[in-house]
Amino acid sequence: MKRRSFLRRATLSTLVAGTVAPRLAQGHPAFPSFRKTDGPVILSTWAHGVEANAEAWRILEEGGSVLDAVEKGVMVTEADPKNQSVGIGGLPDRDGRVTLDASIMGPDGNCGSVVYLEHIKHPICVARKVMEDTPHVMMAGEGALALALDMGMEKENLLTEDSEKAWKKWLEKSQYKPIINIENHDTIGLLAIDDNGDIAGACTTSGLAYKMNGRVGDSPIIGSGLYVDNAVGGAVCTGLGEEVIKSVASFLAVEKMRDGASPQEACQIAIDRIMEKSPHYKDFQVGIIALNKSGEIGSYAIHPYFNYAHHTVQENVLIDSKSAL
Ligand code: SD4
């Protein structure tokens, strides 16, 4: 779909939205109007988000759904063996096992996730399968793997040479600190709004490097690593999952937007909450991005060096996030 047709459809959706907005506005006086921007907006975490955004954009251009866009977008990162925090090539746990977590949430409010999934390069597709074709929301370990195999997915060795080497080096000292350094995490979280104003989100990770076997982070936990409410917006977190979970940070950000906060304000409130709850906030990083129903975005982190990729009709750019420290 070319820019002009995006704009045309955006105009149409603005007209349609005009009939819906007053109903919402009654309950939420400060609630943002449906769309101010022209065309879709895609927002994702870290530098790898640029490529993921490009793929998600391509899917929308070809007429795919917003759910297809977020799924296919993060699959690019999952398939990249050089990325050591997502999918194939992810750093293993302390026992050398690559265990993946992922979640997805669509505009209809439905969601799915997988935790502790091994041997499958695209956990996001399994999360979608859980959402669409099972009566469940979350599946773990062997059961999730069985579902993936049932879908026709191949079992693969996800531990690349580079990641195995890094793990063996780590084993020499085996010093595990449950701290995520700002250089050491790159989960992909991706949010998209299409030109109908529909929002979806996806989040996928190999979690913390050298974690205890069985550890699960925030990324597959709906409300913590990812939350979408199609009436309001969406949010995704990256960083030390344990701290994100304690504040249910993505849900918190979306609820703040529901109450009238801008995405930027909502992100700052969520990070402030995490910092309030932990006296050790200087020792770990959490970053959050948010997108609202108007296509406006926000981002915030505890430490600097968190960045995000922002795709609009005009450009697909990497931007440094604001941070508290
Ligand atoms: C986790 N939040 O498992 C994830 C890790 C992460 O970038 O974000 N890495 O805790």
Short mmCIF file of C-alpha atoms and ligand atoms in Angstrom, two decimals:
data_model
loop_
_atom_site.label_atom_id
_atom_site.label_comp_id
_atom_site.label_asym_id
_atom_site.label_seq_id
_atom_site.Cartn_x
_atom_site.Cartn_y
_atom_site.Cartn_z
CA MET A 1 0.00 0.00 0.00
CA LYS A 2 1.47 3.33 -0.99
CA ARG A 3 1.55 6.44 1.12
CA ARG A 4 -1.42 7.98 -0.62
CA SER A 5 -3.65 5.03 0.09
CA PHE A 6 -2.51 5.05 3.71
CA LEU A 7 -3.55 8.67 3.88
CA ARG A 8 -6.85 7.96 2.20
CA ARG A 9 -7.58 5.14 4.60
CA ALA A 10 -6.43 7.27 7.52
CA THR A 11 -8.97 9.90 6.54
CA LEU A 12 -11.65 7.25 6.35
CA SER A 13 -10.70 5.85 9.75
CA THR A 14 -10.73 9.36 11.19
CA LEU A 15 -14.30 9.72 9.96
CA VAL A 16 -15.29 6.36 11.39
CA ALA A 17 -13.47 7.16 14.62
CA GLY A 18 -15.39 10.38 14.88
CA THR A 19 -18.54 8.41 15.49
CA VAL A 20 -16.94 6.33 18.23
CA ALA A 21 -14.81 8.83 20.11
CA PRO A 22 -17.62 10.71 21.92
CA ARG A 23 -18.88 7.48 23.47
CA LEU A 24 -15.43 6.80 24.94
CA ALA A 25 -14.94 10.40 25.89
CA GLN A 26 -17.94 10.24 28.21
CA GLY A 27 -16.21 7.72 30.45
CA HIS A 28 -12.74 9.17 29.99
CA PRO A 29 -12.85 12.94 29.70
CA ALA A 30 -9.12 13.24 29.04
CA PHE A 31 -9.02 10.32 26.64
CA PRO A 32 -7.08 11.04 23.45
CA SER A 33 -8.88 11.21 20.15
CA PHE A 34 -8.54 8.23 17.89
CA ARG A 35 -5.97 9.19 15.27
CA LYS A 36 -3.97 12.30 14.71
CA THR A 37 -1.23 10.83 12.59
CA ASP A 38 -1.34 9.82 8.99
CA GLY A 39 -1.05 6.10 8.44
CA PRO A 40 0.28 3.34 10.64
CA VAL A 41 2.87 3.70 13.37
CA ILE A 42 5.25 0.95 14.43
CA LEU A 43 7.37 1.19 17.52
CA SER A 44 9.88 -1.31 18.82
CA THR A 45 12.71 -1.72 21.28
CA TRP A 46 16.41 -1.40 20.53
CA ALA A 47 18.37 -1.06 17.28
CA HIS A 48 17.17 -4.38 15.87
CA GLY A 49 13.73 -2.78 15.92
CA VAL A 50 14.55 -0.89 12.73
CA GLU A 51 14.61 -4.10 10.69
CA ALA A 52 11.66 -5.56 12.54
CA ASN A 53 9.68 -2.38 11.91
CA ALA A 54 10.51 -2.51 8.21
CA GLU A 55 9.11 -6.03 7.97
CA ALA A 56 6.00 -5.14 9.98
CA TRP A 57 5.47 -2.15 7.71
CA ARG A 58 5.82 -4.34 4.62
CA ILE A 59 3.14 -6.66 5.97
CA LEU A 60 0.74 -3.76 6.49
CA GLU A 61 1.52 -2.40 3.04
CA GLU A 62 0.63 -5.74 1.55
CA GLY A 63 -2.70 -5.65 3.32
CA GLY A 64 -1.79 -7.93 6.24
CA SER A 65 -3.46 -7.48 9.61
CA VAL A 66 -1.87 -5.58 12.45
CA LEU A 67 -1.47 -8.91 14.24
CA ASP A 68 0.41 -10.36 11.25
CA ALA A 69 2.57 -7.24 11.24
CA VAL A 70 3.71 -7.52 14.85
CA GLU A 71 4.29 -11.27 14.57
CA LYS A 72 6.25 -11.12 11.31
CA GLY A 73 8.16 -8.06 12.50
CA VAL A 74 9.63 -9.74 15.58
CA MET A 75 10.29 -12.95 13.63
CA VAL A 76 13.07 -11.07 11.85
CA THR A 77 14.87 -10.63 15.17
CA GLU A 78 14.13 -14.19 16.28
CA ALA A 79 15.75 -15.52 13.11
CA ASP A 80 18.93 -13.47 13.50
CA PRO A 81 21.66 -15.73 14.97
CA LYS A 82 23.80 -12.71 15.78
CA ASN A 83 21.24 -11.37 18.20
CA GLN A 84 22.09 -13.06 21.48
CA SER A 85 18.93 -12.12 23.35
CA VAL A 86 16.16 -13.36 21.06
CA GLY A 87 15.39 -16.62 19.24
CA ILE A 88 18.22 -18.56 17.63
CA GLY A 89 21.59 -17.53 19.03
CA GLY A 90 20.05 -16.45 22.34
CA LEU A 91 22.43 -16.86 25.27
CA PRO A 92 21.60 -19.98 27.25
CA ASP A 93 20.82 -20.46 30.90
CA ARG A 94 23.60 -21.59 33.27
CA ASP A 95 23.06 -25.20 32.16
CA GLY A 96 23.58 -24.35 28.50
CA ARG A 97 19.91 -24.51 27.52
CA VAL A 98 18.38 -21.83 25.33
CA THR A 99 14.88 -21.28 26.74
CA LEU A 100 12.63 -18.74 25.08
CA ASP A 101 9.67 -16.64 26.23
CA ALA A 102 7.23 -14.75 24.00
CA SER A 103 3.83 -13.10 24.04
CA ILE A 104 1.40 -11.56 21.59
CA MET A 105 -1.76 -9.53 22.01
CA GLY A 106 -4.25 -8.45 19.39
CA PRO A 107 -6.82 -5.71 18.93
CA ASP A 108 -9.64 -8.01 20.02
CA GLY A 109 -8.05 -8.26 23.48
CA ASN A 110 -7.05 -11.84 22.94
CA CYS A 111 -3.53 -12.85 23.93
CA GLY A 112 -1.19 -15.80 24.01
CA SER A 113 2.22 -16.63 25.36
CA VAL A 114 4.82 -19.33 25.71
CA VAL A 115 7.38 -19.75 28.44
CA TYR A 116 10.46 -21.93 28.69
CA LEU A 117 10.21 -23.05 25.09
CA GLU A 118 13.26 -24.89 23.78
CA HIS A 119 14.43 -25.82 20.26
CA ILE A 120 11.97 -23.59 18.40
CA LYS A 121 13.31 -20.56 16.59
CA HIS A 122 10.00 -18.68 16.45
CA PRO A 123 8.31 -18.74 19.86
CA ILE A 124 6.13 -15.81 18.79
CA CYS A 125 4.32 -18.06 16.28
CA VAL A 126 3.66 -20.59 19.02
CA ALA A 127 2.34 -17.81 21.27
CA ARG A 128 -0.04 -16.83 18.48
CA LYS A 129 -1.11 -20.45 18.09
CA VAL A 130 -1.85 -20.64 21.83
CA MET A 131 -3.95 -17.49 21.48
CA GLU A 132 -5.88 -18.52 18.39
CA ASP A 133 -6.17 -22.28 18.50
CA THR A 134 -6.21 -23.35 22.12
CA PRO A 135 -8.55 -22.51 24.99
CA HIS A 136 -5.50 -21.22 26.90
CA VAL A 137 -3.43 -18.07 27.18
CA MET A 138 -0.09 -19.39 28.36
CA MET A 139 1.77 -22.63 27.69
CA ALA A 140 5.11 -23.79 29.01
CA GLY A 141 7.98 -26.14 28.30
CA GLU A 142 7.20 -29.57 26.91
CA GLY A 143 3.56 -28.77 26.24
CA ALA A 144 4.45 -25.64 24.29
CA LEU A 145 7.07 -27.60 22.37
CA ALA A 146 4.54 -30.32 21.52
CA LEU A 147 2.21 -27.63 20.20
CA ALA A 148 5.00 -26.18 18.07
CA LEU A 149 5.84 -29.59 16.61
CA ASP A 150 2.17 -30.12 15.98
CA MET A 151 2.18 -26.90 13.96
CA GLY A 152 4.85 -28.48 11.77
CA MET A 153 7.74 -26.53 13.23
CA GLU A 154 11.17 -28.14 13.21
CA LYS A 155 13.21 -28.78 16.32
CA GLU A 156 16.48 -26.88 15.97
CA ASN A 157 19.64 -26.41 17.95
CA LEU A 158 19.35 -22.79 19.02
CA LEU A 159 22.73 -22.65 20.73
CA THR A 160 25.03 -21.11 18.15
CA GLU A 161 28.80 -21.47 18.26
CA ASP A 162 29.20 -17.89 19.44
CA SER A 163 26.66 -18.25 22.23
CA GLU A 164 28.15 -21.56 23.32
CA LYS A 165 31.58 -19.95 23.45
CA ALA A 166 30.24 -17.06 25.53
CA TRP A 167 28.53 -19.50 27.91
CA LYS A 168 31.68 -21.60 28.33
CA LYS A 169 33.65 -18.48 29.11
CA TRP A 170 31.05 -17.50 31.68
CA LEU A 171 31.28 -21.00 33.20
CA GLU A 172 34.95 -20.40 34.04
CA LYS A 173 33.85 -18.15 36.87
CA SER A 174 30.12 -18.92 36.98
CA GLN A 175 29.45 -15.66 38.73
CA TYR A 176 25.77 -15.13 38.38
CA LYS A 177 24.46 -11.75 39.23
CA PRO A 178 20.73 -11.35 38.83
CA ILE A 179 21.42 -7.98 37.34
CA ILE A 180 20.96 -6.97 33.79
CA ASN A 181 23.50 -4.53 32.51
CA ILE A 182 22.57 -1.93 30.05
CA GLU A 183 24.69 -3.57 27.36
CA ASN A 184 23.32 -7.03 28.02
CA HIS A 185 19.72 -7.11 26.98
CA ASP A 186 17.89 -6.68 23.76
CA THR A 187 14.48 -8.26 23.92
CA ILE A 188 12.35 -7.18 21.02
CA GLY A 189 9.00 -5.68 21.92
CA LEU A 190 7.00 -4.28 19.01
CA LEU A 191 3.76 -2.30 18.99
CA ALA A 192 1.80 -1.33 15.89
CA ILE A 193 -1.27 0.67 15.05
CA ASP A 194 -2.65 0.29 11.55
CA ASP A 195 -4.54 2.90 9.65
CA ASN A 196 -7.84 1.59 10.95
CA GLY A 197 -6.58 2.50 14.41
CA ASP A 198 -6.21 -1.13 15.49
CA ILE A 199 -3.36 -1.96 17.84
CA ALA A 200 -1.37 -5.15 18.44
CA GLY A 201 1.86 -6.01 20.22
CA ALA A 202 4.47 -8.76 20.40
CA CYS A 203 7.40 -9.45 22.67
CA THR A 204 10.04 -12.19 22.38
CA THR A 205 13.26 -12.99 24.24
CA SER A 206 15.73 -15.57 25.42
CA GLY A 207 15.59 -13.81 28.78
CA LEU A 208 18.54 -13.20 31.02
CA ALA A 209 21.80 -14.82 30.01
CA TYR A 210 22.94 -17.55 32.41
CA LYS A 211 19.71 -17.43 34.38
CA MET A 212 18.82 -20.36 36.63
CA ASN A 213 17.25 -23.18 34.69
CA GLY A 214 13.50 -22.65 34.74
CA ARG A 215 13.62 -18.91 35.23
CA VAL A 216 10.92 -16.98 33.39
CA GLY A 217 10.93 -13.21 32.92
CA ASP A 218 8.32 -10.56 32.24
CA SER A 219 8.16 -10.90 28.46
CA PRO A 220 5.56 -13.71 28.31
CA ILE A 221 3.51 -12.34 31.21
CA ILE A 222 0.58 -10.36 29.89
CA GLY A 223 0.48 -7.00 31.65
CA SER A 224 4.14 -7.14 32.64
CA GLY A 225 6.24 -7.43 29.48
CA LEU A 226 3.40 -6.55 27.11
CA TYR A 227 -0.09 -5.14 27.26
CA VAL A 228 -2.49 -3.89 24.61
CA ASP A 229 -5.96 -2.46 24.99
CA ASN A 230 -7.31 -1.52 21.59
CA ALA A 231 -9.43 1.25 23.12
CA VAL A 232 -6.40 2.91 24.67
CA GLY A 233 -2.96 1.81 23.43
CA GLY A 234 -0.15 -0.59 24.17
CA ALA A 235 3.11 -0.84 26.07
CA VAL A 236 6.13 -3.15 26.07
CA CYS A 237 9.01 -3.47 28.51
CA THR A 238 12.60 -4.59 28.22
CA GLY A 239 15.21 -5.04 30.90
CA LEU A 240 15.27 -6.86 34.20
CA GLY A 241 12.03 -8.80 34.08
CA GLU A 242 11.85 -9.46 37.80
CA GLU A 243 11.48 -5.74 38.42
CA VAL A 244 8.98 -5.26 35.60
CA ILE A 245 6.79 -8.03 37.02
CA LYS A 246 6.68 -6.40 40.47
CA SER A 247 5.07 -3.31 39.00
CA VAL A 248 3.07 -4.98 36.20
CA ALA A 249 4.59 -2.13 34.26
CA SER A 250 3.02 -2.47 30.80
CA PHE A 251 -0.47 -2.69 32.24
CA LEU A 252 0.30 0.25 34.48
CA ALA A 253 1.35 2.37 31.50
CA VAL A 254 -1.76 1.46 29.51
CA GLU A 255 -4.02 2.22 32.46
CA LYS A 256 -2.34 5.60 32.90
CA MET A 257 -3.02 6.34 29.23
CA ARG A 258 -6.62 5.30 29.79
CA ASP A 259 -6.79 7.94 32.51
CA GLY A 260 -5.49 10.58 30.11
CA ALA A 261 -1.70 10.42 30.41
CA SER A 262 0.26 10.82 27.21
CA PRO A 263 2.37 7.79 26.23
CA GLN A 264 5.45 9.68 27.39
CA GLU A 265 3.91 10.46 30.78
CA ALA A 266 2.67 6.88 31.11
CA CYS A 267 6.18 5.50 30.45
CA GLN A 268 7.68 7.83 33.04
CA ILE A 269 5.08 6.84 35.62
CA ALA A 270 5.82 3.14 35.04
CA ILE A 271 9.59 3.61 35.37
CA ASP A 272 9.13 5.82 38.44
CA ARG A 273 7.04 3.07 40.02
CA ILE A 274 9.75 0.48 39.39
CA MET A 275 12.37 2.78 40.88
CA GLU A 276 10.20 3.53 43.92
CA LYS A 277 9.87 -0.17 44.61
CA SER A 278 13.56 -1.03 44.35
CA PRO A 279 16.34 0.67 46.29
CA HIS A 280 18.73 -1.04 43.84
CA TYR A 281 17.41 0.62 40.73
CA LYS A 282 20.84 1.96 39.82
CA ASP A 283 22.03 -1.62 39.33
CA PHE A 284 19.60 -2.65 36.65
CA GLN A 285 17.96 -1.36 33.53
CA VAL A 286 14.32 -1.29 32.52
CA GLY A 287 13.06 0.44 29.40
CA ILE A 288 9.48 0.88 28.27
CA ILE A 289 7.79 2.07 25.09
CA ALA A 290 4.15 2.98 24.63
CA LEU A 291 1.80 3.85 21.80
CA ASN A 292 -1.68 5.30 22.11
CA LYS A 293 -4.81 5.25 20.02
CA SER A 294 -3.81 8.54 18.39
CA GLY A 295 -0.55 7.06 17.16
CA GLU A 296 1.43 9.11 19.68
CA ILE A 297 4.39 7.40 21.28
CA GLY A 298 6.50 7.54 24.43
CA SER A 299 9.55 5.86 25.90
CA TYR A 300 11.52 6.00 29.11
CA ALA A 301 14.20 4.00 30.90
CA ILE A 302 16.07 3.99 34.17
CA HIS A 303 19.50 4.33 32.53
CA PRO A 304 20.57 5.99 29.31
CA TYR A 305 21.41 3.95 26.20
CA PHE A 306 17.97 2.49 25.78
CA ASN A 307 16.78 3.21 22.25
CA TYR A 308 13.77 2.43 20.14
CA ALA A 309 12.81 2.31 16.48
CA HIS A 310 9.91 4.43 15.26
CA HIS A 311 8.35 3.83 11.86
CA THR A 312 5.88 6.32 10.45
CA VAL A 313 4.81 7.13 6.92
CA GLN A 314 7.77 9.50 6.77
CA GLU A 315 10.63 7.44 8.20
CA ASN A 316 11.93 4.46 10.16
CA VAL A 317 14.42 5.80 12.66
CA LEU A 318 16.32 4.79 15.76
CA ILE A 319 15.87 7.22 18.64
CA ASP A 320 17.59 7.46 22.02
CA SER A 321 15.13 7.22 24.85
CA LYS A 322 14.94 9.67 27.69
CA SER A 323 15.94 8.18 31.02
CA ALA A 324 15.67 8.86 34.70
CA LEU A 325 19.43 8.76 35.45
C1 SD4 B 1 13.56 -10.81 30.80
N1 SD4 B 1 12.81 -8.67 30.08
O1 SD4 B 1 13.55 -12.00 30.53
C2 SD4 B 1 13.53 -9.83 29.66
C3 SD4 B 1 14.93 -9.57 29.28
C4 SD4 B 1 15.09 -8.43 28.37
O2 SD4 B 1 16.20 -7.40 26.80
O3 SD4 B 1 14.33 -7.52 28.27
N2 SD4 B 1 16.08 -8.42 27.63
O4 SD4 B 1 13.67 -10.39 31.94
#
